[in-house]
């Protein structure tokens, strides 16, 4: 049983593994993705196999209909000869639980580009496709997207080790409580506030600036591509379907012709075939669109990491600035010169000098504050550097993944186009033979 | 009788009609004023029965070649119009020369056709392109419109030239050879006789036919059905062009988006640009498909849409000829006086009915074969073009795929290209 093994799973990951050298890390990345898989994937297979409609009362006690998805997990061990695969463990999850998991991961691993969920509502639809969340086609594509999300997390060198993620796959009822107990919600709220706040970083990291720019460009271009593709799909649908009218008319026409009748009739059948073929063609293309959409949503995750870094950098700068101010204050106090305006300084000038005692205690407090400040600065600096290091590790990993995946997507698009062309050639060659018999 | 001037070479039929008040004042003379073989002459009868054979011979030994080209704008004080060059090369004995080069305008074609119809009311004369296309708001002097019209005029003359009877028409010869057509146009029954036909047709339709031979009823039914089918095919084709154009317009935005994306990528730039250029190539093919449809299938279908009007008119005229005979025949039965003269007239009309029917029957199978052949060829050409376009697109995508497979680094496990 899978559950017995849970004790051997590593605990919640620390920020990166500082023991591995950079080359080893690089090797690990490649190996992880292509050959050996993560620890988790080596132990466990996972699928999102079904979707079901449920009705229940929501938080405001109103009836609602929602969809739940079945997650199946089983041990990924080789089977003995003639053995049957172990029955999978299963549990049901709804989309909002996936969202909760993802939010947890976002907060817990701010330096990681967290894989995106499939879209909440159908966007970039072309007219025949439904924008309804309960539509079976949409639900099916969402099922695939959710499975993809789980696999992405499970194959991530850092995220796959997360205990909450493991429990998401294995603990149906208790999981929600456990997640909330981590207290990530508080971090989330404060983070959310700061992320939307406007602030200016004095010395932005060029690499992150470039990355954010790239991410914005990618977001914009993929959006446009998806929009245009949907329109093209719509039009192509129209072209194919109109040919179906030939089928009907040729059939009627063949009834009044003697010599031409057979040729017309059979040509008409091929036109019907042609018109019908577009449905499968465009359904396949939706998978391509989904692959693009995944990376569209990934750009949000990338942007989020950049913003978090900015926030960190900003906080660091604030701490440094604060320290500088305090040091100046100390200097003034010591030398008696006022370089920086301070209310205390002014009042003491106006209302008379303070006593030596007061001055010394103020100096002591300031020195304490400075020491604390220096500690904080050191910590923040380390924190920032760690963030940068681990973030860039993940960014490099992501870039390679992106290049690989999108190249594969483009290749599969080409394969689809080739298949479409071959179908077209066949239909029109057949029609030509029929016309020849006219 | 009105004071209409009648050319001397009209047959005597017309003068006999004075006494019958029921009949039209103006007669529609079925004999030909142009000197070509009359329908009631033995040689033309033989011609009709030889139609099928002659078609074969025509194909092998065409002795006249006509081209319509070189449209030029012609400006006068009152109007502007287009003149086309009509060039003829022939080995036929009736022609004085072997080459002719004349300039004709659309009106001249209209004249020719109306003459041919007049003189052969139950032969199927190929239609001319329409006078003015309101649909799509095409200007009269728009390049595409002129070119489409020119091609249709070319086809018209060539159709006439291979017709065993029509190509021997004097009017046809005059049309091809006379430098100045105007003087020839003024001869022959004009507007008044055409009006006579219409008025008589109305009267006959009121009277109704006694008994139309079964075969012509079958023909009539076919014409009705064919008319609706060919119009449908035409409409579907127009709709396909419209949808294809809209598809092509969207494709124009598609390729540049991939190219734009390539600009912000490194590793992905090559495959993205590859896809961009494939999409662009495919959109060119789509454009060619549209053009081919417009230049080949649409004109062919359109001509046969127009043909249905011709066929209906031919059926009507045949009916009228029969009706005229029946009317006279009835009159004969109820008349006492002038029996002999009337009998002659009735006999003449009876002959006319028989010959018209034979002419139509003969031309009918000729027309059907022509229709089958023309439309078959147009559909074939369309199918071939579509196969060709898909093959071009296939090649482009396959070569893209190949370029991606050759990428160093990743080893793929035998993925199919299909």
PDB file of C-alpha atoms in Angstrom, chain B residues 260-388:
ATOM      1  CA  UNK B 260       6.807  38.421 -33.998  1.00  0.00           C
ATOM      2  CA  UNK B 261       7.145  35.793 -31.312  1.00  0.00           C
ATOM      3  CA  UNK B 262      10.337  34.486 -32.870  1.00  0.00           C
ATOM      4  CA  UNK B 263      11.896  37.879 -32.284  1.00  0.00           C
ATOM      5  CA  UNK B 264      11.877  37.502 -28.513  1.00  0.00           C
ATOM      6  CA  UNK B 265      13.148  33.917 -28.528  1.00  0.00           C
ATOM      7  CA  UNK B 266      16.521  32.272 -28.989  1.00  0.00           C
ATOM      8  CA  UNK B 267      16.217  28.515 -29.256  1.00  0.00           C
ATOM      9  CA  UNK B 268      12.621  28.756 -30.366  1.00  0.00           C
ATOM     10  CA  UNK B 269      13.257  31.386 -33.032  1.00  0.00           C
ATOM     11  CA  UNK B 270      14.043  28.870 -35.753  1.00  0.00           C
ATOM     12  CA  UNK B 271      10.970  26.636 -35.336  1.00  0.00           C
ATOM     13  CA  UNK B 272       8.734  29.675 -34.878  1.00  0.00           C
ATOM     14  CA  UNK B 273       9.985  31.269 -38.060  1.00  0.00           C
ATOM     15  CA  UNK B 274       9.595  27.918 -39.748  1.00  0.00           C
ATOM     16  CA  UNK B 275       5.949  27.749 -38.779  1.00  0.00           C
ATOM     17  CA  UNK B 276       5.469  31.371 -39.813  1.00  0.00           C
ATOM     18  CA  UNK B 277       6.745  30.699 -43.293  1.00  0.00           C
ATOM     19  CA  UNK B 278       4.677  27.507 -43.622  1.00  0.00           C
ATOM     20  CA  UNK B 279       1.520  29.360 -42.665  1.00  0.00           C
ATOM     21  CA  UNK B 280       2.330  32.092 -45.140  1.00  0.00           C
ATOM     22  CA  UNK B 281       2.846  29.615 -47.926  1.00  0.00           C
ATOM     23  CA  UNK B 282      -0.431  27.898 -47.100  1.00  0.00           C
ATOM     24  CA  UNK B 283      -2.242  31.186 -47.177  1.00  0.00           C
ATOM     25  CA  UNK B 284      -0.872  31.820 -50.684  1.00  0.00           C
ATOM     26  CA  UNK B 285      -2.268  28.468 -51.748  1.00  0.00           C
ATOM     27  CA  UNK B 286      -5.601  29.434 -50.285  1.00  0.00           C
ATOM     28  CA  UNK B 287      -5.556  32.595 -52.355  1.00  0.00           C
ATOM     29  CA  UNK B 288      -4.825  30.601 -55.469  1.00  0.00           C
ATOM     30  CA  UNK B 289      -7.704  28.291 -54.738  1.00  0.00           C
ATOM     31  CA  UNK B 290     -10.044  31.255 -54.584  1.00  0.00           C
ATOM     32  CA  UNK B 291      -8.710  32.600 -57.829  1.00  0.00           C
ATOM     33  CA  UNK B 292      -9.079  29.275 -59.571  1.00  0.00           C
ATOM     34  CA  UNK B 293     -12.657  28.896 -58.440  1.00  0.00           C
ATOM     35  CA  UNK B 294     -13.458  32.385 -59.685  1.00  0.00           C
ATOM     36  CA  UNK B 295     -11.794  31.847 -63.029  1.00  0.00           C
ATOM     37  CA  UNK B 296     -12.821  28.306 -63.841  1.00  0.00           C
ATOM     38  CA  UNK B 297     -15.758  26.899 -61.914  1.00  0.00           C
ATOM     39  CA  UNK B 298     -17.815  30.025 -61.390  1.00  0.00           C
ATOM     40  CA  UNK B 299     -17.896  31.104 -65.055  1.00  0.00           C
ATOM     41  CA  UNK B 300     -18.755  27.572 -66.183  1.00  0.00           C
ATOM     42  CA  UNK B 301     -21.584  27.262 -63.693  1.00  0.00           C
ATOM     43  CA  UNK B 302     -22.766  30.742 -64.441  1.00  0.00           C
ATOM     44  CA  UNK B 303     -22.990  30.071 -68.146  1.00  0.00           C
ATOM     45  CA  UNK B 304     -25.209  27.093 -67.509  1.00  0.00           C
ATOM     46  CA  UNK B 305     -27.371  29.141 -65.176  1.00  0.00           C
ATOM     47  CA  UNK B 306     -27.872  31.508 -68.096  1.00  0.00           C
ATOM     48  CA  UNK B 307     -28.409  28.517 -70.364  1.00  0.00           C
ATOM     49  CA  UNK B 308     -31.482  27.544 -68.415  1.00  0.00           C
ATOM     50  CA  UNK B 309     -33.119  30.783 -69.464  1.00  0.00           C
ATOM     51  CA  UNK B 310     -32.255  29.973 -73.069  1.00  0.00           C
ATOM     52  CA  UNK B 311     -33.669  26.469 -72.688  1.00  0.00           C
ATOM     53  CA  UNK B 312     -36.885  27.795 -71.225  1.00  0.00           C
ATOM     54  CA  UNK B 313     -37.196  30.244 -74.087  1.00  0.00           C
ATOM     55  CA  UNK B 314     -36.554  27.508 -76.636  1.00  0.00           C
ATOM     56  CA  UNK B 315     -39.227  25.318 -75.062  1.00  0.00           C
ATOM     57  CA  UNK B 316     -41.630  28.238 -75.116  1.00  0.00           C
ATOM     58  CA  UNK B 317     -40.935  28.960 -78.755  1.00  0.00           C
ATOM     59  CA  UNK B 318     -41.429  25.349 -79.689  1.00  0.00           C
ATOM     60  CA  UNK B 319     -44.703  25.379 -77.828  1.00  0.00           C
ATOM     61  CA  UNK B 320     -45.714  28.542 -79.665  1.00  0.00           C
ATOM     62  CA  UNK B 321     -44.987  27.010 -83.031  1.00  0.00           C
ATOM     63  CA  UNK B 322     -47.140  24.068 -82.142  1.00  0.00           C
ATOM     64  CA  UNK B 323     -49.832  26.346 -80.772  1.00  0.00           C
ATOM     65  CA  UNK B 324     -49.874  28.382 -83.928  1.00  0.00           C
ATOM     66  CA  UNK B 325     -50.338  25.285 -85.991  1.00  0.00           C
ATOM     67  CA  UNK B 326     -53.069  24.002 -83.715  1.00  0.00           C
ATOM     68  CA  UNK B 327     -54.883  27.312 -83.881  1.00  0.00           C
ATOM     69  CA  UNK B 328     -54.783  27.384 -87.625  1.00  0.00           C
ATOM     70  CA  UNK B 329     -55.771  23.752 -87.760  1.00  0.00           C
ATOM     71  CA  UNK B 330     -58.838  24.404 -85.692  1.00  0.00           C
ATOM     72  CA  UNK B 331     -59.693  27.365 -87.836  1.00  0.00           C
ATOM     73  CA  UNK B 332     -59.453  25.095 -90.850  1.00  0.00           C
ATOM     74  CA  UNK B 333     -61.894  22.683 -89.293  1.00  0.00           C
ATOM     75  CA  UNK B 334     -64.471  25.405 -88.777  1.00  0.00           C
ATOM     76  CA  UNK B 335     -64.026  27.328 -92.018  1.00  0.00           C
ATOM     77  CA  UNK B 336     -65.959  26.703 -95.180  1.00  0.00           C
ATOM     78  CA  UNK B 337     -64.488  29.219 -97.525  1.00  0.00           C
ATOM     79  CA  UNK B 338     -60.812  29.473 -98.572  1.00  0.00           C
ATOM     80  CA  UNK B 339     -60.279  25.854 -97.553  1.00  0.00           C
ATOM     81  CA  UNK B 340     -57.534  25.192-100.027  1.00  0.00           C
ATOM     82  CA  UNK B 341     -55.430  28.214 -99.174  1.00  0.00           C
ATOM     83  CA  UNK B 342     -55.925  27.584 -95.508  1.00  0.00           C
ATOM     84  CA  UNK B 343     -55.021  23.936 -95.967  1.00  0.00           C
ATOM     85  CA  UNK B 344     -51.763  24.972 -97.566  1.00  0.00           C
ATOM     86  CA  UNK B 345     -51.031  27.238 -94.704  1.00  0.00           C
ATOM     87  CA  UNK B 346     -51.876  24.569 -92.168  1.00  0.00           C
ATOM     88  CA  UNK B 347     -49.664  22.089 -93.976  1.00  0.00           C
ATOM     89  CA  UNK B 348     -46.862  24.583 -93.932  1.00  0.00           C
ATOM     90  CA  UNK B 349     -47.301  25.139 -90.245  1.00  0.00           C
ATOM     91  CA  UNK B 350     -47.445  21.403 -89.639  1.00  0.00           C
ATOM     92  CA  UNK B 351     -44.121  21.033 -91.412  1.00  0.00           C
ATOM     93  CA  UNK B 352     -42.756  23.832 -89.373  1.00  0.00           C
ATOM     94  CA  UNK B 353     -43.796  22.061 -86.188  1.00  0.00           C
ATOM     95  CA  UNK B 354     -42.167  18.867 -87.283  1.00  0.00           C
ATOM     96  CA  UNK B 355     -38.943  20.534 -88.283  1.00  0.00           C
ATOM     97  CA  UNK B 356     -38.770  22.659 -85.160  1.00  0.00           C
ATOM     98  CA  UNK B 357     -39.268  19.578 -83.054  1.00  0.00           C
ATOM     99  CA  UNK B 358     -36.568  17.712 -84.881  1.00  0.00           C
ATOM    100  CA  UNK B 359     -34.205  20.660 -84.617  1.00  0.00           C
ATOM    101  CA  UNK B 360     -34.769  20.859 -80.911  1.00  0.00           C
ATOM    102  CA  UNK B 361     -34.395  17.153 -80.339  1.00  0.00           C
ATOM    103  CA  UNK B 362     -31.166  17.064 -82.232  1.00  0.00           C
ATOM    104  CA  UNK B 363     -29.781  20.103 -80.533  1.00  0.00           C
ATOM    105  CA  UNK B 364     -30.987  18.864 -77.181  1.00  0.00           C
ATOM    106  CA  UNK B 365     -28.715  15.859 -77.022  1.00  0.00           C
ATOM    107  CA  UNK B 366     -25.941  18.018 -78.401  1.00  0.00           C
ATOM    108  CA  UNK B 367     -26.532  20.504 -75.619  1.00  0.00           C
ATOM    109  CA  UNK B 368     -26.623  17.820 -72.967  1.00  0.00           C
ATOM    110  CA  UNK B 369     -23.322  16.404 -74.087  1.00  0.00           C
ATOM    111  CA  UNK B 370     -21.831  19.869 -74.141  1.00  0.00           C
ATOM    112  CA  UNK B 371     -23.127  20.611 -70.668  1.00  0.00           C
ATOM    113  CA  UNK B 372     -21.805  17.353 -69.294  1.00  0.00           C
ATOM    114  CA  UNK B 373     -18.440  17.898 -70.912  1.00  0.00           C
ATOM    115  CA  UNK B 374     -18.096  21.541 -69.821  1.00  0.00           C
ATOM    116  CA  UNK B 375     -19.137  20.987 -66.230  1.00  0.00           C
ATOM    117  CA  UNK B 376     -17.160  17.781 -65.913  1.00  0.00           C
ATOM    118  CA  UNK B 377     -14.076  19.602 -67.058  1.00  0.00           C
ATOM    119  CA  UNK B 378     -14.696  22.510 -64.683  1.00  0.00           C
ATOM    120  CA  UNK B 379     -15.231  20.209 -61.698  1.00  0.00           C
ATOM    121  CA  UNK B 380     -12.215  18.120 -62.631  1.00  0.00           C
ATOM    122  CA  UNK B 381     -10.070  21.200 -62.850  1.00  0.00           C
ATOM    123  CA  UNK B 382     -11.308  22.359 -59.444  1.00  0.00           C
ATOM    124  CA  UNK B 383     -10.589  19.010 -57.830  1.00  0.00           C
ATOM    125  CA  UNK B 384      -7.123  18.940 -59.393  1.00  0.00           C
ATOM    126  CA  UNK B 385      -6.378  22.432 -58.184  1.00  0.00           C
ATOM    127  CA  UNK B 386      -7.454  21.552 -54.666  1.00  0.00           C
ATOM    128  CA  UNK B 387      -5.260  18.447 -54.654  1.00  0.00           C
ATOM    129  CA  UNK B 388      -2.414  20.551 -55.936  1.00  0.00           C
TER     130      UNK B 388
END
